[in-house]
JSON list of C-alpha atoms in Angstrom, two decimals:
[
{"chain": "A", "resi": 4, "resn": "MET", "atom": "CA", "xyz": [-0.08, -0.03, -0.03]},
{"chain": "A", "resi": 5, "resn": "LYS", "atom": "CA", "xyz": [1.34, 3.33, -1.26]},
{"chain": "A", "resi": 6, "resn": "ARG", "atom": "CA", "xyz": [1.27, 6.23, 1.26]},
{"chain": "A", "resi": 7, "resn": "ARG", "atom": "CA", "xyz": [0.58, 9.67, -0.09]},
{"chain": "A", "resi": 8, "resn": "ALA", "atom": "CA", "xyz": [2.67, 12.49, 1.19]},
{"chain": "A", "resi": 9, "resn": "PHE", "atom": "CA", "xyz": [0.48, 15.28, 2.88]},
{"chain": "A", "resi": 10, "resn": "HIS", "atom": "CA", "xyz": [0.68, 18.42, 0.93]},
{"chain": "A", "resi": 11, "resn": "ARG", "atom": "CA", "xyz": [-0.63, 21.53, 2.41]},
{"chain": "A", "resi": 12, "resn": "SER", "atom": "CA", "xyz": [-3.33, 23.19, 0.42]},
{"chain": "A", "resi": 13, "resn": "PRO", "atom": "CA", "xyz": [-2.57, 26.84, -0.71]},
{"chain": "A", "resi": 14, "resn": "LEU", "atom": "CA", "xyz": [-5.96, 27.72, 0.00]},
{"chain": "A", "resi": 15, "resn": "LEU", "atom": "CA", "xyz": [-5.83, 26.40, 3.64]},
{"chain": "A", "resi": 16, "resn": "ALA", "atom": "CA", "xyz": [-2.48, 27.82, 4.12]},
{"chain": "A", "resi": 17, "resn": "GLY", "atom": "CA", "xyz": [-3.80, 31.18, 3.07]},
{"chain": "A", "resi": 18, "resn": "MET", "atom": "CA", "xyz": [-6.78, 30.96, 5.34]},
{"chain": "A", "resi": 19, "resn": "ALA", "atom": "CA", "xyz": [-4.69, 30.39, 8.56]},
{"chain": "A", "resi": 20, "resn": "PRO", "atom": "CA", "xyz": [-4.01, 33.91, 9.36]},
{"chain": "A", "resi": 21, "resn": "LEU", "atom": "CA", "xyz": [-7.59, 34.77, 8.89]},
{"chain": "A", "resi": 22, "resn": "ILE", "atom": "CA", "xyz": [-8.70, 31.82, 10.98]},
{"chain": "A", "resi": 23, "resn": "LEU", "atom": "CA", "xyz": [-6.34, 33.03, 13.77]},
{"chain": "A", "resi": 24, "resn": "ALA", "atom": "CA", "xyz": [-7.41, 36.62, 13.51]},
{"chain": "A", "resi": 25, "resn": "LEU", "atom": "CA", "xyz": [-10.98, 35.59, 13.95]},
{"chain": "A", "resi": 26, "resn": "GLY", "atom": "CA", "xyz": [-10.23, 33.51, 16.90]},
{"chain": "A", "resi": 27, "resn": "THR", "atom": "CA", "xyz": [-8.30, 36.27, 18.38]},
{"chain": "A", "resi": 28, "resn": "ALA", "atom": "CA", "xyz": [-11.07, 38.81, 17.93]},
{"chain": "A", "resi": 29, "resn": "VAL", "atom": "CA", "xyz": [-13.71, 36.49, 19.38]},
{"chain": "A", "resi": 30, "resn": "ALA", "atom": "CA", "xyz": [-11.54, 35.81, 22.35]},
{"chain": "A", "resi": 31, "resn": "SER", "atom": "CA", "xyz": [-10.80, 39.49, 23.02]},
{"chain": "A", "resi": 32, "resn": "ALA", "atom": "CA", "xyz": [-14.47, 40.41, 22.48]},
{"chain": "A", "resi": 33, "resn": "GLU", "atom": "CA", "xyz": [-15.32, 38.29, 25.59]},
{"chain": "A", "resi": 34, "resn": "PRO", "atom": "CA", "xyz": [-14.04, 40.90, 28.26]},
{"chain": "A", "resi": 35, "resn": "LEU", "atom": "CA", "xyz": [-15.83, 43.54, 26.43]},
{"chain": "A", "resi": 36, "resn": "ASP", "atom": "CA", "xyz": [-19.08, 41.76, 26.43]},
{"chain": "A", "resi": 37, "resn": "ARG", "atom": "CA", "xyz": [-18.69, 41.20, 30.19]},
{"chain": "A", "resi": 38, "resn": "LEU", "atom": "CA", "xyz": [-18.16, 44.75, 30.78]},
{"chain": "A", "resi": 39, "resn": "LEU", "atom": "CA", "xyz": [-21.28, 45.77, 28.88]},
{"chain": "A", "resi": 40, "resn": "GLU", "atom": "CA", "xyz": [-23.32, 43.04, 30.64]},
{"chain": "A", "resi": 41, "resn": "GLY", "atom": "CA", "xyz": [-22.09, 44.52, 34.04]},
{"chain": "A", "resi": 42, "resn": "TYR", "atom": "CA", "xyz": [-23.41, 47.95, 33.02]},
{"chain": "A", "resi": 43, "resn": "ARG", "atom": "CA", "xyz": [-26.62, 46.44, 31.91]},
{"chain": "A", "resi": 44, "resn": "SER", "atom": "CA", "xyz": [-26.97, 44.75, 35.29]},
{"chain": "A", "resi": 45, "resn": "GLU", "atom": "CA", "xyz": [-26.60, 48.23, 36.97]},
{"chain": "A", "resi": 46, "resn": "GLY", "atom": "CA", "xyz": [-29.88, 49.32, 35.13]},
{"chain": "A", "resi": 47, "resn": "ALA", "atom": "CA", "xyz": [-28.61, 50.68, 31.92]},
{"chain": "A", "resi": 48, "resn": "ASP", "atom": "CA", "xyz": [-30.95, 50.94, 28.92]},
{"chain": "A", "resi": 49, "resn": "PRO", "atom": "CA", "xyz": [-29.74, 49.05, 25.69]},
{"chain": "A", "resi": 50, "resn": "PHE", "atom": "CA", "xyz": [-26.72, 50.60, 24.42]},
{"chain": "A", "resi": 51, "resn": "SER", "atom": "CA", "xyz": [-26.48, 52.62, 21.34]},
{"chain": "A", "resi": 52, "resn": "ALA", "atom": "CA", "xyz": [-23.38, 53.21, 19.12]},
{"chain": "A", "resi": 53, "resn": "GLU", "atom": "CA", "xyz": [-25.21, 56.48, 17.86]},
{"chain": "A", "resi": 54, "resn": "ARG", "atom": "CA", "xyz": [-25.49, 57.92, 21.35]},
{"chain": "A", "resi": 55, "resn": "GLY", "atom": "CA", "xyz": [-21.83, 56.72, 21.99]},
{"chain": "A", "resi": 56, "resn": "ARG", "atom": "CA", "xyz": [-20.54, 58.58, 18.92]},
{"chain": "A", "resi": 57, "resn": "ALA", "atom": "CA", "xyz": [-22.47, 61.78, 19.98]},
{"chain": "A", "resi": 58, "resn": "LEU", "atom": "CA", "xyz": [-20.75, 61.55, 23.46]},
{"chain": "A", "resi": 59, "resn": "TRP", "atom": "CA", "xyz": [-17.38, 60.99, 21.82]},
{"chain": "A", "resi": 60, "resn": "THR", "atom": "CA", "xyz": [-17.74, 64.10, 19.64]},
{"chain": "A", "resi": 61, "resn": "ARG", "atom": "CA", "xyz": [-19.66, 66.37, 22.03]},
{"chain": "A", "resi": 62, "resn": "GLN", "atom": "CA", "xyz": [-17.82, 69.61, 23.01]},
{"chain": "A", "resi": 63, "resn": "VAL", "atom": "CA", "xyz": [-17.86, 70.40, 26.76]},
{"chain": "A", "resi": 64, "resn": "ARG", "atom": "CA", "xyz": [-16.60, 73.20, 28.71]},
{"chain": "A", "resi": 65, "resn": "PRO", "atom": "CA", "xyz": [-16.23, 71.54, 32.22]},
{"chain": "A", "resi": 66, "resn": "ASP", "atom": "CA", "xyz": [-15.12, 74.77, 34.04]},
{"chain": "A", "resi": 67, "resn": "ALA", "atom": "CA", "xyz": [-15.60, 78.44, 33.23]},
{"chain": "A", "resi": 68, "resn": "GLY", "atom": "CA", "xyz": [-12.50, 79.73, 31.36]},
{"chain": "A", "resi": 69, "resn": "THR", "atom": "CA", "xyz": [-11.49, 76.43, 29.97]},
{"chain": "A", "resi": 70, "resn": "ARG", "atom": "CA", "xyz": [-11.38, 75.45, 26.31]},
{"chain": "A", "resi": 71, "resn": "PRO", "atom": "CA", "xyz": [-13.99, 73.15, 24.98]},
{"chain": "A", "resi": 72, "resn": "ARG", "atom": "CA", "xyz": [-13.02, 69.65, 24.81]},
{"chain": "A", "resi": 73, "resn": "SER", "atom": "CA", "xyz": [-14.27, 66.14, 23.84]},
{"chain": "A", "resi": 74, "resn": "CYS", "atom": "CA", "xyz": [-13.02, 62.72, 23.66]},
{"chain": "A", "resi": 75, "resn": "THR", "atom": "CA", "xyz": [-11.69, 63.67, 20.22]},
{"chain": "A", "resi": 76, "resn": "THR", "atom": "CA", "xyz": [-9.34, 66.33, 21.82]},
{"chain": "A", "resi": 77, "resn": "CYS", "atom": "CA", "xyz": [-6.96, 63.62, 22.51]},
{"chain": "A", "resi": 78, "resn": "HIS", "atom": "CA", "xyz": [-8.21, 60.42, 20.71]},
{"chain": "A", "resi": 79, "resn": "GLY", "atom": "CA", "xyz": [-9.06, 62.01, 17.50]},
{"chain": "A", "resi": 80, "resn": "GLU", "atom": "CA", "xyz": [-12.19, 62.01, 15.37]},
{"chain": "A", "resi": 81, "resn": "ASP", "atom": "CA", "xyz": [-11.52, 58.60, 14.08]},
{"chain": "A", "resi": 82, "resn": "PRO", "atom": "CA", "xyz": [-11.05, 56.05, 16.97]},
{"chain": "A", "resi": 83, "resn": "ARG", "atom": "CA", "xyz": [-9.19, 53.73, 14.58]},
{"chain": "A", "resi": 84, "resn": "GLY", "atom": "CA", "xyz": [-6.36, 56.23, 14.38]},
{"chain": "A", "resi": 85, "resn": "VAL", "atom": "CA", "xyz": [-3.69, 57.13, 16.75]},
{"chain": "A", "resi": 86, "resn": "GLY", "atom": "CA", "xyz": [-4.28, 60.00, 19.17]},
{"chain": "A", "resi": 87, "resn": "ARG", "atom": "CA", "xyz": [-2.16, 62.46, 21.10]},
{"chain": "A", "resi": 88, "resn": "HIS", "atom": "CA", "xyz": [-2.50, 63.45, 24.68]},
{"chain": "A", "resi": 89, "resn": "ALA", "atom": "CA", "xyz": [-3.69, 67.17, 24.80]},
{"chain": "A", "resi": 90, "resn": "ARG", "atom": "CA", "xyz": [-1.08, 68.23, 27.37]},
{"chain": "A", "resi": 91, "resn": "THR", "atom": "CA", "xyz": [1.79, 65.90, 26.90]},
{"chain": "A", "resi": 92, "resn": "GLY", "atom": "CA", "xyz": [1.66, 64.95, 23.32]},
{"chain": "A", "resi": 93, "resn": "LYS", "atom": "CA", "xyz": [2.12, 61.40, 24.19]},
{"chain": "A", "resi": 94, "resn": "ARG", "atom": "CA", "xyz": [0.88, 58.75, 21.70]},
{"chain": "A", "resi": 95, "resn": "ILE", "atom": "CA", "xyz": [-2.44, 57.14, 22.44]},
{"chain": "A", "resi": 96, "resn": "GLU", "atom": "CA", "xyz": [-3.12, 53.88, 20.65]},
{"chain": "A", "resi": 97, "resn": "PRO", "atom": "CA", "xyz": [-6.30, 53.55, 18.67]},
{"chain": "A", "resi": 98, "resn": "MET", "atom": "CA", "xyz": [-9.40, 53.18, 20.71]},
{"chain": "A", "resi": 99, "resn": "ALA", "atom": "CA", "xyz": [-11.49, 51.12, 18.23]},
{"chain": "A", "resi": 100, "resn": "HIS", "atom": "CA", "xyz": [-11.59, 47.45, 18.96]},
{"chain": "A", "resi": 101, "resn": "SER", "atom": "CA", "xyz": [-11.01, 46.77, 15.42]},
{"chain": "A", "resi": 102, "resn": "ALA", "atom": "CA", "xyz": [-7.68, 48.64, 15.08]},
{"chain": "A", "resi": 103, "resn": "ASN", "atom": "CA", "xyz": [-6.52, 47.48, 18.70]},
{"chain": "A", "resi": 104, "resn": "PRO", "atom": "CA", "xyz": [-7.81, 44.19, 19.85]},
{"chain": "A", "resi": 105, "resn": "GLU", "atom": "CA", "xyz": [-6.11, 44.60, 23.19]},
{"chain": "A", "resi": 106, "resn": "ARG", "atom": "CA", "xyz": [-8.56, 47.45, 24.04]},
{"chain": "A", "resi": 107, "resn": "PHE", "atom": "CA", "xyz": [-11.11, 46.65, 26.67]},
{"chain": "A", "resi": 108, "resn": "THR", "atom": "CA", "xyz": [-9.55, 43.45, 27.71]},
{"chain": "A", "resi": 109, "resn": "ASN", "atom": "CA", "xyz": [-8.87, 44.64, 31.31]},
{"chain": "A", "resi": 110, "resn": "PRO", "atom": "CA", "xyz": [-11.94, 45.80, 33.09]},
{"chain": "A", "resi": 111, "resn": "ARG", "atom": "CA", "xyz": [-9.82, 47.52, 35.88]},
{"chain": "A", "resi": 112, "resn": "LYS", "atom": "CA", "xyz": [-8.03, 49.59, 33.22]},
{"chain": "A", "resi": 113, "resn": "VAL", "atom": "CA", "xyz": [-11.32, 50.46, 31.48]},
{"chain": "A", "resi": 114, "resn": "GLU", "atom": "CA", "xyz": [-12.80, 51.80, 34.69]},
{"chain": "A", "resi": 115, "resn": "LYS", "atom": "CA", "xyz": [-9.60, 53.62, 35.57]},
{"chain": "A", "resi": 116, "resn": "TRP", "atom": "CA", "xyz": [-9.60, 55.43, 32.29]},
{"chain": "A", "resi": 117, "resn": "PHE", "atom": "CA", "xyz": [-13.37, 56.26, 32.37]},
{"chain": "A", "resi": 118, "resn": "ARG", "atom": "CA", "xyz": [-12.78, 57.69, 35.71]},
{"chain": "A", "resi": 119, "resn": "ARG", "atom": "CA", "xyz": [-9.98, 59.88, 34.59]},
{"chain": "A", "resi": 120, "resn": "ASN", "atom": "CA", "xyz": [-11.16, 60.83, 31.19]},
{"chain": "A", "resi": 121, "resn": "CYS", "atom": "CA", "xyz": [-14.80, 61.54, 32.25]},
{"chain": "A", "resi": 122, "resn": "LYS", "atom": "CA", "xyz": [-13.76, 63.84, 34.94]},
{"chain": "A", "resi": 123, "resn": "TRP", "atom": "CA", "xyz": [-11.29, 65.68, 32.68]},
{"chain": "A", "resi": 124, "resn": "THR", "atom": "CA", "xyz": [-13.58, 65.85, 29.58]},
{"chain": "A", "resi": 125, "resn": "PHE", "atom": "CA", "xyz": [-17.05, 66.30, 31.04]},
{"chain": "A", "resi": 126, "resn": "GLY", "atom": "CA", "xyz": [-16.20, 67.55, 34.57]},
{"chain": "A", "resi": 127, "resn": "ARG", "atom": "CA", "xyz": [-17.98, 64.61, 36.25]},
{"chain": "A", "resi": 128, "resn": "PRO", "atom": "CA", "xyz": [-18.02, 60.94, 36.39]},
{"chain": "A", "resi": 129, "resn": "CYS", "atom": "CA", "xyz": [-19.67, 59.03, 33.40]},
{"chain": "A", "resi": 130, "resn": "THR", "atom": "CA", "xyz": [-22.84, 57.19, 34.05]},
{"chain": "A", "resi": 131, "resn": "THR", "atom": "CA", "xyz": [-22.98, 53.50, 33.36]},
{"chain": "A", "resi": 132, "resn": "GLN", "atom": "CA", "xyz": [-25.20, 54.19, 30.46]},
{"chain": "A", "resi": 133, "resn": "GLU", "atom": "CA", "xyz": [-22.57, 56.70, 28.90]},
{"chain": "A", "resi": 134, "resn": "LYS", "atom": "CA", "xyz": [-19.79, 54.03, 29.46]},
{"chain": "A", "resi": 135, "resn": "GLY", "atom": "CA", "xyz": [-21.94, 51.44, 27.68]},
{"chain": "A", "resi": 136, "resn": "ASP", "atom": "CA", "xyz": [-22.79, 53.63, 24.73]},
{"chain": "A", "resi": 137, "resn": "ILE", "atom": "CA", "xyz": [-19.18, 54.77, 24.23]},
{"chain": "A", "resi": 138, "resn": "LEU", "atom": "CA", "xyz": [-17.98, 51.16, 24.36]},
{"chain": "A", "resi": 139, "resn": "THR", "atom": "CA", "xyz": [-20.74, 50.11, 22.00]},
{"chain": "A", "resi": 140, "resn": "TYR", "atom": "CA", "xyz": [-19.58, 52.83, 19.56]},
{"chain": "A", "resi": 141, "resn": "LEU", "atom": "CA", "xyz": [-15.74, 52.06, 19.95]},
{"chain": "A", "resi": 142, "resn": "SER", "atom": "CA", "xyz": [-16.49, 48.41, 19.26]},
{"chain": "A", "resi": 143, "resn": "SER", "atom": "CA", "xyz": [-18.49, 49.18, 16.21]},
{"chain": "A", "resi": 144, "resn": "GLN", "atom": "CA", "xyz": [-15.67, 50.92, 14.73]}
]
């Protein structure tokens, strides 16, 4: 009986990176889903990418005499792009989940940055509804 040598199919070989990328995207979406479920359990309404985008771009003057700011001040209009910190100029990696699959994988970091950025941008903490809407918007990009 003759044995045939196994030859890798070019089609299957070409699909390997796609299969790996999909697996990574699914695995990295799980922490985000858990975060959103946590916000829902706190009484938030269904989340809206449209409301999230409106929050992302909304100009706010948190204190009298300050310049208007929004999330886009540091993160840019397109969350798939690189941002720059308004004061330090430090690079900020893309916020969109599609451009940066590591985003939103650590709930403690997500809460830390919401706490800091909501206070700086809006002059107050974000509600669970706002957090869920913003995360829904960013995950849709």
